[in-house]
XYZ file of C-alpha atoms in Angstrom:
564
model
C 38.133 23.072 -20.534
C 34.713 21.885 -20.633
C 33.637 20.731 -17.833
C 31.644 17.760 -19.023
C 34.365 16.517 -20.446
C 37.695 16.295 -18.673
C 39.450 18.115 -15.526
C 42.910 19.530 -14.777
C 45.478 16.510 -14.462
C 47.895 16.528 -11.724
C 51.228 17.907 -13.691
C 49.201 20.653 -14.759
C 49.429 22.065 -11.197
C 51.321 25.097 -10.522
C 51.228 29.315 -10.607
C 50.276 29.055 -14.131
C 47.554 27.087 -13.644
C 46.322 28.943 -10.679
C 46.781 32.230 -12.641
C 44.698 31.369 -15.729
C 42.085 30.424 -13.515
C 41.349 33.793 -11.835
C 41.934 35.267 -15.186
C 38.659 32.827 -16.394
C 37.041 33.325 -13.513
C 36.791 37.264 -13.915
C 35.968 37.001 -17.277
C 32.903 34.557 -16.942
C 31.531 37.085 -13.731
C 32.006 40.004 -16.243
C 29.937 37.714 -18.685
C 27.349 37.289 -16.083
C 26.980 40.855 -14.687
C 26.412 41.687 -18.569
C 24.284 39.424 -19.357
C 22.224 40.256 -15.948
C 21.994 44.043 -17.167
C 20.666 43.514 -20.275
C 17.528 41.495 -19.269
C 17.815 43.961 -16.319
C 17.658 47.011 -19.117
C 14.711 44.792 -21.400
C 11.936 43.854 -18.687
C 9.284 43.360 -21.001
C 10.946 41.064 -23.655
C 9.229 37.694 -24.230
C 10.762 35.082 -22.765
C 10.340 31.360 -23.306
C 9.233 29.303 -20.323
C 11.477 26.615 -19.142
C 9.425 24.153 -19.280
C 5.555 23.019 -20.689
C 2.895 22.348 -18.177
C 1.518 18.759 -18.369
C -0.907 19.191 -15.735
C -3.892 17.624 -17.618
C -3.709 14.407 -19.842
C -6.429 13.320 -21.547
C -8.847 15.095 -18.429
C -6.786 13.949 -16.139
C -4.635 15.333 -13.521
C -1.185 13.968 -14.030
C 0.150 16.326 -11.215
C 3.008 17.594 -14.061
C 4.869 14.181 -13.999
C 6.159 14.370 -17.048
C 10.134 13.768 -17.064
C 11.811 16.768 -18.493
C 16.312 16.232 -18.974
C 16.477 20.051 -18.374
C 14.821 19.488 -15.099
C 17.211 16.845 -13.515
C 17.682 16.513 -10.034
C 21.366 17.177 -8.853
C 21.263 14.009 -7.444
C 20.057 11.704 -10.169
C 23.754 11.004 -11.737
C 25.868 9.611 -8.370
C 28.831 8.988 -10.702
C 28.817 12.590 -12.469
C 32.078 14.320 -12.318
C 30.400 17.841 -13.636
C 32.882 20.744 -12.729
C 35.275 18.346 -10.726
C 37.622 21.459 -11.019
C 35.722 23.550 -8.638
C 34.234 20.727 -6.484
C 37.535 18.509 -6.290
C 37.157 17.661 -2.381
C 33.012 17.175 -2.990
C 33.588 15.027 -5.856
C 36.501 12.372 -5.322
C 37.572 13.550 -1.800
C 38.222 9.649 -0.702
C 41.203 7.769 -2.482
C 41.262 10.341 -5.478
C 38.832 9.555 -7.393
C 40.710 5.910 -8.098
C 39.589 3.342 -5.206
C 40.420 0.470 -7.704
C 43.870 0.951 -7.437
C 45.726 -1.176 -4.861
C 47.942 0.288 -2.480
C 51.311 -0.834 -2.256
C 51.092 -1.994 -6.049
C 53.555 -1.392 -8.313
C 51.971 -0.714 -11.934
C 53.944 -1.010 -14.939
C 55.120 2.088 -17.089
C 53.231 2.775 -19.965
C 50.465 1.213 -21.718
C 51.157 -2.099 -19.370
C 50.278 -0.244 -16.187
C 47.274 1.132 -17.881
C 46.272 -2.781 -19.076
C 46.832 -4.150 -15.233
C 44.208 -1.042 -14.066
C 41.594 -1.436 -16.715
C 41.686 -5.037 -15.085
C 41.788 -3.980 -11.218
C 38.858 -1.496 -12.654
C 36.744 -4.735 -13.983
C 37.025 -6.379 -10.664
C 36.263 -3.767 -8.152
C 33.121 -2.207 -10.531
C 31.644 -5.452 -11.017
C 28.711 -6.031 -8.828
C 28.962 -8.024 -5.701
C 26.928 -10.703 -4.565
C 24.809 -8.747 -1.987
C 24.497 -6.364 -4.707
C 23.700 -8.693 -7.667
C 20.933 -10.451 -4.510
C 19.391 -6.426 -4.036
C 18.547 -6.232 -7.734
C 17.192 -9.671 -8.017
C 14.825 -8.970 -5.218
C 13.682 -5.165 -6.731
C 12.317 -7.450 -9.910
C 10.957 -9.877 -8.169
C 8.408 -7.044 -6.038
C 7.824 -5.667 -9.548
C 6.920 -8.379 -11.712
C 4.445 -9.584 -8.618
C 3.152 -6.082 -8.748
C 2.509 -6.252 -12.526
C 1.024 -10.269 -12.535
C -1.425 -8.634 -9.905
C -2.667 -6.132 -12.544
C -2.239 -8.256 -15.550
C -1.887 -12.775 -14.560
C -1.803 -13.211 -18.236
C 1.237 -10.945 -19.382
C 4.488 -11.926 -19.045
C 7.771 -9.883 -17.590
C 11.164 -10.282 -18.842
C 14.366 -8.391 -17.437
C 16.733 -7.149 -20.618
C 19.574 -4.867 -21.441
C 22.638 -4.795 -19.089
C 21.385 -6.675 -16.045
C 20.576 -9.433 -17.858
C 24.236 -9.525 -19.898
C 26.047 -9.299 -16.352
C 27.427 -6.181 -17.868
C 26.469 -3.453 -15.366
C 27.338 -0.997 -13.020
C 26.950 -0.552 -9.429
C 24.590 2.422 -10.412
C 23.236 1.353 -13.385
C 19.284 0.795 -13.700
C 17.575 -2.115 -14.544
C 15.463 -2.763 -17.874
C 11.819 -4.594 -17.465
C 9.448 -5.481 -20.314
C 6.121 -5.936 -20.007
C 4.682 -8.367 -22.648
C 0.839 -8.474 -23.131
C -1.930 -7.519 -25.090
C -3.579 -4.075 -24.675
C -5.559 -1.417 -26.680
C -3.468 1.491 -24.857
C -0.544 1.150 -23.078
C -1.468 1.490 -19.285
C 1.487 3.628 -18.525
C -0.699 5.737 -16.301
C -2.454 2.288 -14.390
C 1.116 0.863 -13.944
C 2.216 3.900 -12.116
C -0.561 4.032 -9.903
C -0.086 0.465 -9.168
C 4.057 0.938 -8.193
C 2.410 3.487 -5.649
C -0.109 1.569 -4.108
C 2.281 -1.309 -3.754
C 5.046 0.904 -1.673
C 7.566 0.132 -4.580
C 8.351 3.579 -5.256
C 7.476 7.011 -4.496
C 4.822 9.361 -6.189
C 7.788 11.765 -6.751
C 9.848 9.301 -8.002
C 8.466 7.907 -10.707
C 8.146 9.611 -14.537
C 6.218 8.320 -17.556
C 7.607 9.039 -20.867
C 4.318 8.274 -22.850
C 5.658 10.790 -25.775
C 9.166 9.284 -25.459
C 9.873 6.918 -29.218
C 9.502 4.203 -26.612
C 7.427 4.682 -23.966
C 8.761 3.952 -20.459
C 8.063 4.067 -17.200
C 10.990 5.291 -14.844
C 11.425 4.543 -11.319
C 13.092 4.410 -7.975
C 12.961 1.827 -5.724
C 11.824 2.928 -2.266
C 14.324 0.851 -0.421
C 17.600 -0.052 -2.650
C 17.609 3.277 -4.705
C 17.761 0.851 -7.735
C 16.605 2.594 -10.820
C 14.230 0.419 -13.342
C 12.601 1.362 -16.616
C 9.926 -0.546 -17.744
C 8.809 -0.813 -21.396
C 5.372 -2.826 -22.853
C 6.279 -5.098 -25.741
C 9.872 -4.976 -26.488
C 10.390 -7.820 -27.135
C 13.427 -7.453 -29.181
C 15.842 -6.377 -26.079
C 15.221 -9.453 -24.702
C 16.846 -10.968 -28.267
C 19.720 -8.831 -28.199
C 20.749 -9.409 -24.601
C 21.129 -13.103 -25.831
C 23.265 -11.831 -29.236
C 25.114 -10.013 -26.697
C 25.836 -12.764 -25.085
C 27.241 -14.592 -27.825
C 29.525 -11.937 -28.608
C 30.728 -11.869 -24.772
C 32.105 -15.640 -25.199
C 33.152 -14.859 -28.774
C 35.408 -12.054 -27.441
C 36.395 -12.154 -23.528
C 38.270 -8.975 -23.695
C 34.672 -7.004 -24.151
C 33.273 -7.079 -21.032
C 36.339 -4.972 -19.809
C 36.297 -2.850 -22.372
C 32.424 -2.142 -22.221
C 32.771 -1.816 -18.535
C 35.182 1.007 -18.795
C 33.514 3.034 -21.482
C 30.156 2.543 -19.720
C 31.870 4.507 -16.614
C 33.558 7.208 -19.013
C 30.389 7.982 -20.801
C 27.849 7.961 -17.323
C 30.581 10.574 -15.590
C 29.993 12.742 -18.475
C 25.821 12.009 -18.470
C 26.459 11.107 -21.954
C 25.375 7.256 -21.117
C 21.492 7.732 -22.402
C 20.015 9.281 -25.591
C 17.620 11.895 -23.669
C 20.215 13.306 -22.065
C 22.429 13.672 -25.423
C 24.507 10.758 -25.375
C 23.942 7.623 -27.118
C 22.234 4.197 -25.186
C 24.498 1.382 -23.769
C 23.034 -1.117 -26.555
C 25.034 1.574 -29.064
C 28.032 1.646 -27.215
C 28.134 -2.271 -27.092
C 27.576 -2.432 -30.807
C 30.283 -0.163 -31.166
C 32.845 -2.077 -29.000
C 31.638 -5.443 -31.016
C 32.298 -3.904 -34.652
C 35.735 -2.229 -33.183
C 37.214 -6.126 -32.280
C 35.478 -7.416 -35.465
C 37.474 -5.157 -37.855
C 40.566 -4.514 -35.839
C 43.359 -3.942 -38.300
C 45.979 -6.082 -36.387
C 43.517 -9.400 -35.281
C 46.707 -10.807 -33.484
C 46.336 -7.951 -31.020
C 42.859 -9.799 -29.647
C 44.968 -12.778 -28.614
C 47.637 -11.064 -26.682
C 47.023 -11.381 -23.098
C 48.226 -7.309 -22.192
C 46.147 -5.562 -24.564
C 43.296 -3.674 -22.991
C 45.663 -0.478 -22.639
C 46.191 -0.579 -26.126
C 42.390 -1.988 -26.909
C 41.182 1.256 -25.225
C 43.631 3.575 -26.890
C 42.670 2.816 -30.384
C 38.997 2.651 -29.676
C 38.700 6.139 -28.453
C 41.685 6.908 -31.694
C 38.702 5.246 -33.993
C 35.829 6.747 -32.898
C 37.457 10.012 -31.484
C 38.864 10.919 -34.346
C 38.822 8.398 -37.544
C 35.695 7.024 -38.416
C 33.785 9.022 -40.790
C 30.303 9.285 -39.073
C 28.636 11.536 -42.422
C 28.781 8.438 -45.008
C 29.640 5.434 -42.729
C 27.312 3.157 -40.954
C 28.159 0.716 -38.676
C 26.841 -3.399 -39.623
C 27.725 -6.135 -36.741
C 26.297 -9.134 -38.415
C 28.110 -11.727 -40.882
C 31.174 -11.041 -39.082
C 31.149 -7.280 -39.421
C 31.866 -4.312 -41.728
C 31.426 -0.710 -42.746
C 28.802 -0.051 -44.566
C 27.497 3.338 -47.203
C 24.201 5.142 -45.125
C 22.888 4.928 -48.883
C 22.627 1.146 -48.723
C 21.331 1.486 -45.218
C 18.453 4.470 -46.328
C 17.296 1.736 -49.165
C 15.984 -1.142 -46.527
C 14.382 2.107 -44.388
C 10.804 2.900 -44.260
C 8.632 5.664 -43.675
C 10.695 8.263 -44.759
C 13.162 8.088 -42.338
C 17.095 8.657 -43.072
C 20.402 7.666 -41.342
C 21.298 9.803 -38.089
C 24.807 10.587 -37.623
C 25.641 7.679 -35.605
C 23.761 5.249 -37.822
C 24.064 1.383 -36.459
C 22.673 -1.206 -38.235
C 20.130 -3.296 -36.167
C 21.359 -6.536 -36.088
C 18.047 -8.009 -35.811
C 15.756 -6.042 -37.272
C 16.614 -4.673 -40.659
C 16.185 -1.266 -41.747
C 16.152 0.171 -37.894
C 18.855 2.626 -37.097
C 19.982 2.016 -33.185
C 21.395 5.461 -33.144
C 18.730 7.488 -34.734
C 17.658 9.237 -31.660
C 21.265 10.430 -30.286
C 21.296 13.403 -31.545
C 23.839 14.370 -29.114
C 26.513 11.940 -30.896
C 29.089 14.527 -32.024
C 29.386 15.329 -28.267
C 30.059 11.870 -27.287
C 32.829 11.792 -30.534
C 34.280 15.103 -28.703
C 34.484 13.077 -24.783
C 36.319 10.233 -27.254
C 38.894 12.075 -28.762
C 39.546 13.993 -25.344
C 40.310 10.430 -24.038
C 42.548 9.505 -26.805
C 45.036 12.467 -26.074
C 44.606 12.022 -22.959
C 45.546 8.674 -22.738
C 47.646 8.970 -25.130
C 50.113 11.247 -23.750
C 50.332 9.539 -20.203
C 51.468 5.888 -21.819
C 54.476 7.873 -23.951
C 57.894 6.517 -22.973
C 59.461 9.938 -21.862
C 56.513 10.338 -19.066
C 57.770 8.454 -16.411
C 57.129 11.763 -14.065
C 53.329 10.387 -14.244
C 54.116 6.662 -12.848
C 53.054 7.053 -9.322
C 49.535 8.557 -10.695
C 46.901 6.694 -12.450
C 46.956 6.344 -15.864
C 43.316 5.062 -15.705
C 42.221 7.765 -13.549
C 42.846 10.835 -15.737
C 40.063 9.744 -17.928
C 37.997 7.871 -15.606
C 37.152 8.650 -12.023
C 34.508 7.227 -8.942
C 33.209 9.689 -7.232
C 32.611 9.778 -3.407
C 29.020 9.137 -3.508
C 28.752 5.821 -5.839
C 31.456 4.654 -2.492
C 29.027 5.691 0.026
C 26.071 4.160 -2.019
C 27.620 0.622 -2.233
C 29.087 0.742 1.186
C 25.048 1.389 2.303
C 24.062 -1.920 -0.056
C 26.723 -3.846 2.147
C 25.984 -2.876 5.239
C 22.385 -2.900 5.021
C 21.308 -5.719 2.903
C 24.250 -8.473 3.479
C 23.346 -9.022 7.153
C 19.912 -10.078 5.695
C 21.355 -12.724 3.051
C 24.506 -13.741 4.575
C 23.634 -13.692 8.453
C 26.545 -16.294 8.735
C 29.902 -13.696 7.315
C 31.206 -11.791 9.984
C 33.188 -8.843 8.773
C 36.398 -7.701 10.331
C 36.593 -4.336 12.065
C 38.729 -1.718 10.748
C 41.805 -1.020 12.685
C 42.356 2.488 12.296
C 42.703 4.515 9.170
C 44.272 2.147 7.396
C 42.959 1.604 3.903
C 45.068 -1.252 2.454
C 42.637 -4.046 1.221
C 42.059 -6.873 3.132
C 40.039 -9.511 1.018
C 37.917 -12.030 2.042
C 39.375 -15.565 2.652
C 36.953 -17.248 0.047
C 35.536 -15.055 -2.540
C 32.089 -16.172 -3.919
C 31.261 -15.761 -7.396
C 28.350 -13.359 -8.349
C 25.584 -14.890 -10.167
C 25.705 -13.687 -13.925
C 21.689 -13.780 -14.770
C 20.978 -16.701 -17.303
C 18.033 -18.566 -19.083
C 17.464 -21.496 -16.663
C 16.798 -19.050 -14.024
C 13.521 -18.379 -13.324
C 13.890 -14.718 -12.937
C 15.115 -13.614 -16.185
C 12.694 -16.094 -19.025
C 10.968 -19.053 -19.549
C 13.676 -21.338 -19.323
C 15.384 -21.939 -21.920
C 18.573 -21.806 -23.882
C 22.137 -22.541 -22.116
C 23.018 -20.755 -18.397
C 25.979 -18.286 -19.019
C 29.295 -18.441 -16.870
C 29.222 -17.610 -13.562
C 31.661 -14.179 -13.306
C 34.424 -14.224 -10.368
C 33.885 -11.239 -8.645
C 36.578 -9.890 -5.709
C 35.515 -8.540 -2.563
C 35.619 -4.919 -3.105
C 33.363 -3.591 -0.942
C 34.987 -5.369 2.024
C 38.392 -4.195 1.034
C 37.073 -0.546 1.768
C 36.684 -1.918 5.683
C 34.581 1.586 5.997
C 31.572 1.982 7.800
C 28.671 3.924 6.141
C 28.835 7.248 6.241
C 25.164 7.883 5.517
C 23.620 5.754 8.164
C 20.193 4.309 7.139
C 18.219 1.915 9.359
C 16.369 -0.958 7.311
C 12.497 -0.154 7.712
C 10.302 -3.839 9.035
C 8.237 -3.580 5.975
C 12.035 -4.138 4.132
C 13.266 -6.775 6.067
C 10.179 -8.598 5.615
C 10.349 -8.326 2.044
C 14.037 -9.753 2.361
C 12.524 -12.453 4.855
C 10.269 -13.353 2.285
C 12.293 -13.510 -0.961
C 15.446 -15.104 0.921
C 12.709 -17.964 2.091
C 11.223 -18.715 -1.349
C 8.188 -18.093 -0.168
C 4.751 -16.700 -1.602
C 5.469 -12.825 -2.451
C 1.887 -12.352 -2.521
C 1.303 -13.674 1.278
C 2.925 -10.200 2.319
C 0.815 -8.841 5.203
C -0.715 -5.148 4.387
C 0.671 -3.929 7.862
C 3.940 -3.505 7.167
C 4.798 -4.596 10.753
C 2.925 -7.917 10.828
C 4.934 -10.445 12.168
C 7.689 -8.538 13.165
C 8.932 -8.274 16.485
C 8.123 -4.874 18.417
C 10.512 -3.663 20.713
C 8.856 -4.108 24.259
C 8.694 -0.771 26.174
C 11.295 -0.144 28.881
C 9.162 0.103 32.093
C 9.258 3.737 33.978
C 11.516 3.391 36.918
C 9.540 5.316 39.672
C 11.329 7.194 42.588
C 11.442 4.547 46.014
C 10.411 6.416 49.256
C 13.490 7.397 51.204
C 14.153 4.758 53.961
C 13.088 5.839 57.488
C 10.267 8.006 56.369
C 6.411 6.777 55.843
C 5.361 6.570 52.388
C 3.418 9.352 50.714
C 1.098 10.415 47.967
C 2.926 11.620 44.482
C 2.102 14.752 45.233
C 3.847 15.206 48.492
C 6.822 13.165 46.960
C 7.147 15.214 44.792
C 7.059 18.671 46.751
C 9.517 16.886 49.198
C 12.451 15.906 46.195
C 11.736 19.959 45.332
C 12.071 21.103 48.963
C 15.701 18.986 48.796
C 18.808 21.074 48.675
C 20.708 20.677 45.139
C 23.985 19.078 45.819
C 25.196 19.365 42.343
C 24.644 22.856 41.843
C 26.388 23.790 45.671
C 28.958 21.764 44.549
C 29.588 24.183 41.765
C 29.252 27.342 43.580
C 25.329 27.924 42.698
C 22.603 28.587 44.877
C 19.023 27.896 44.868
């Protein structure tokens, strides 16, 4: 079983099981020790280096920046679910993998159970407020960074924060809009540095990437951002996507699910092999447009079966060598020799060719070249799911139908839980949370859920104001039905909480005070408590005082049998 891809599901358990593992285990050490003696047996064969040094660009020391996908950090995925065989406990230790299940819940059989969790999975993934509040405030230091290189450009957030459909995890998409000869990739970087916005180690410029970004990590939220320079067109199709999301409600769900399937596998971005979440959305759109059965869209319990037939479509039917995917005029299918004609310069449909639905002649999916993979993880789901919703499999109730295709891992709970507890003091000083009372883990929701903000055109933060607000998204408590207290304790740094200060205050971002500990209140020092003289005797120098407490007998170590 690849272990990208899927893991061993619960009825699979047993001595069989356990036996064909140490029979694969053997075999792959036997692989290894072989492998090891031949380069062991060939010491001077040529070997090619891992990676290309980068050192010097254009004369300059870029200190070998340069993001490489075969040099990931372990840590750079917190909802991978690589090898979840072997590192079960590691992985999805807490509430098996499936903490949007409620306890105490009885799920319907079949595909009807697998409907009511795709639903409990849209409500506990979708961003909270505190969360929504954290991102807003990571553009906000940004785009005040970049007007302080550049007053006259202008910066626009895109792609899935802007929709409302994101993940806890996901990272945020900036554009920078302006006029330049080059793009100052380099200068930007620089500037995120000398701003404390983001590490030196943290941040990666892709100037050879097909569209250059700049990658980055917030110092104090962990948020990721990439920004681009003069994109303008992903601020146009987070509007079309829009559109869509009102034209079909039962998207967001849908999009929300596959988002999660594809980022477990690290088949969520092209450089990594997968295909982008514009492409996956464009995908979902033309799969409602040309469903076969259009009464199935107005049923009100049909994501089980929604989700079933997508991965059955794209898992398994759709013909990805001659078709090409076209989402405007109300969808259809389309010959890649109709979409070659309107190309230019040479280039050719990829294998997952998508029509751009603004732009004609530009292929969305021309840079996943890892595509077929991604068709692989989609058929896997179909018999997957497919097999756990059959009538005669009511051994499976009491597990998650959900869940053997789609898992949370331990650390995306442990990230969120450090959001909560960290920034929601800071923007909702006035909730008191309730303690939790021993190991219980049965969800206790707030008494008045708040709706998160969905990002829209009259705001201020996402464009220039205009065009119609989208709907606010109701979003349940699910953070505060975990009741947990972090277990990766982080204390908030003064320089953060006067950022929060300042952005929760509407006040001048640029005012900020280089000391990161102006106007914040030390902690006074706790005065020395100095030994008294002992009562009856005259007062001495320190010296003597001290000789005298030296010359006392020990009481505590007589008392314990011990001797001076």
């Amino acid at each position: 079983m690849d272990p990208y891809v899927g893991w061993y599901q619960p009825e699979q358990e047993g001595p069989a099981k356990r036996l064909w593992l140490r029979i694969w285990e053997t075999q792959s050490e036997t692989d290894k020790m072989n492998l090891k003696n031949l380069e062991n047996a060939n010491p001077n064969v040529n070997k090619t280096p891992d990676f290309i040094p980068l050192n010097e660009v254009n004369g300059e020391n870029r200190n070998n920046n340069y993001f490489n996908p075969t040099r990931r950090k372990v840590n750079d995925n917190r909802a991978s679910t690589f090898n979840l065989n072997q590192n079960h406990d590691a992985l999805i230790g807490e509430y098996g993998g499936c903490p949007w299940r409620i306890p105490n819940y009885n799920y319907k059989p079949g595909v009807l159970g697998l409907h009511e969790e795709i639903e409990h999975f849209y409500m506990y993934m979708s961003p909270s407020e505190t969360e929504h509040l954290v991102r807003t405030t990571v553009v906000t230091r940004i785009r005040s960074a970049i007007l302080s290189l550049w007053p006259q450009a202008r910066v626009e957030v895109f792609g899935s924060f802007r929709t409302g459909l994101y993940l806890p995890t996901s990272d945020i998409d900036l554009v920078v809009i302006g006029q330049w000869e080059k793009l100052p990739l380099w200068t930007l970087e620089r500037e995120l540095v000398a701003q404390d916005i983001a590490e030196q180690d943290s941040i990666k410029v892709l100037e050879k990437a097909t569209v250059p970004i700049v990658k980055m990590t917030d110092k104090y939220s962990d948020v990721k951002v990439d920004i681009s320079f003069n994109m303008s067109s992903g601020v146009k199709s987070a509007e079309l996507i829009k559109q869509f999301k009102e034209q079909y409600p039962e998207l967001s769900r849908l999009v929300m699910v596959l988002k999660q399937f594809l980022l477990q596998r690290d088949l969520n971005e092209v450089f990594t092999g997968g295909i982008s979440s514009y492409s996956l959305i464009l995908m979902c759109i033309s799969f409602l447009q040309l469903h076969p059965r259009p009464e199935r869209l107005r049923q009100r319990h049909n994501l089980g079966v929604l989700l079933i037939e997508f991965f059955e479509l794209y898992g398994r039917k759709f013909n990805y060598v001659k078709t090409a995917i076209r989402v405007k005029n109300g969808g259809s299918y389309v010959s890649k020799d109709e979409i070659s004609k309107e190309m230019n310069d040479g280039h050719r449909p990829s294998l997952l060719c998508i029509e751009d639905p603004l732009t004609p002649g530009n292929d969305i999916g021309r840079s996943s070249y890892g595509a077929i993979q991604v068709k692989q993880a989609f058929d896997y789901g179909y018999i997957i799911l497919q097999q756990a919703v059959a009538p005669h499999n009511a051994l499976l109730a009491r597990h998650s139908v959900l869940g053997r295709v789609v898992r949370v891992t331990d650390h995306v709970l442990q990230y969120r839980r450090w959001v909560r507890d960290t920034f929601e003091p800071f923007f909702f000083p006035h909730r008191v949370r309730p303690r939790r009372v021993g190991n219980t883990r049965s969800p206790t929701p707030d008494p008045t859920p708040t709706p998160t903000p969905t990002p829209s055109d009259t705001d201020p933060e996402w464009s220039d104001g205009s065009g119609p607000s989208g709907p606010a998204r109701t979003s349940p408590p699910p953070l505060s039905a975990l009741q947990c207290s972090s277990p990766t304790p982080r204390r908030v740094s003064a320089h953060q909480s006067l950022i929060i200060h300042h952005i929760t205050s509407n006040s001048d971002f640029n005012n900020i005070p280089s000391d990161p500990l102006a106007g914040v209140l030390r902690p006074r020092p706790r005065p020395r408590r100095r030994a008294s003289p002992p009562r009856g005797r005259a007062q001495r120098n320190d010296r003597s005082d001290r000789q005298d407490r030296n010359d006392r007998p020990d009481r505590h170590r007589k008392r314990r049998g011990y001797t001076r």
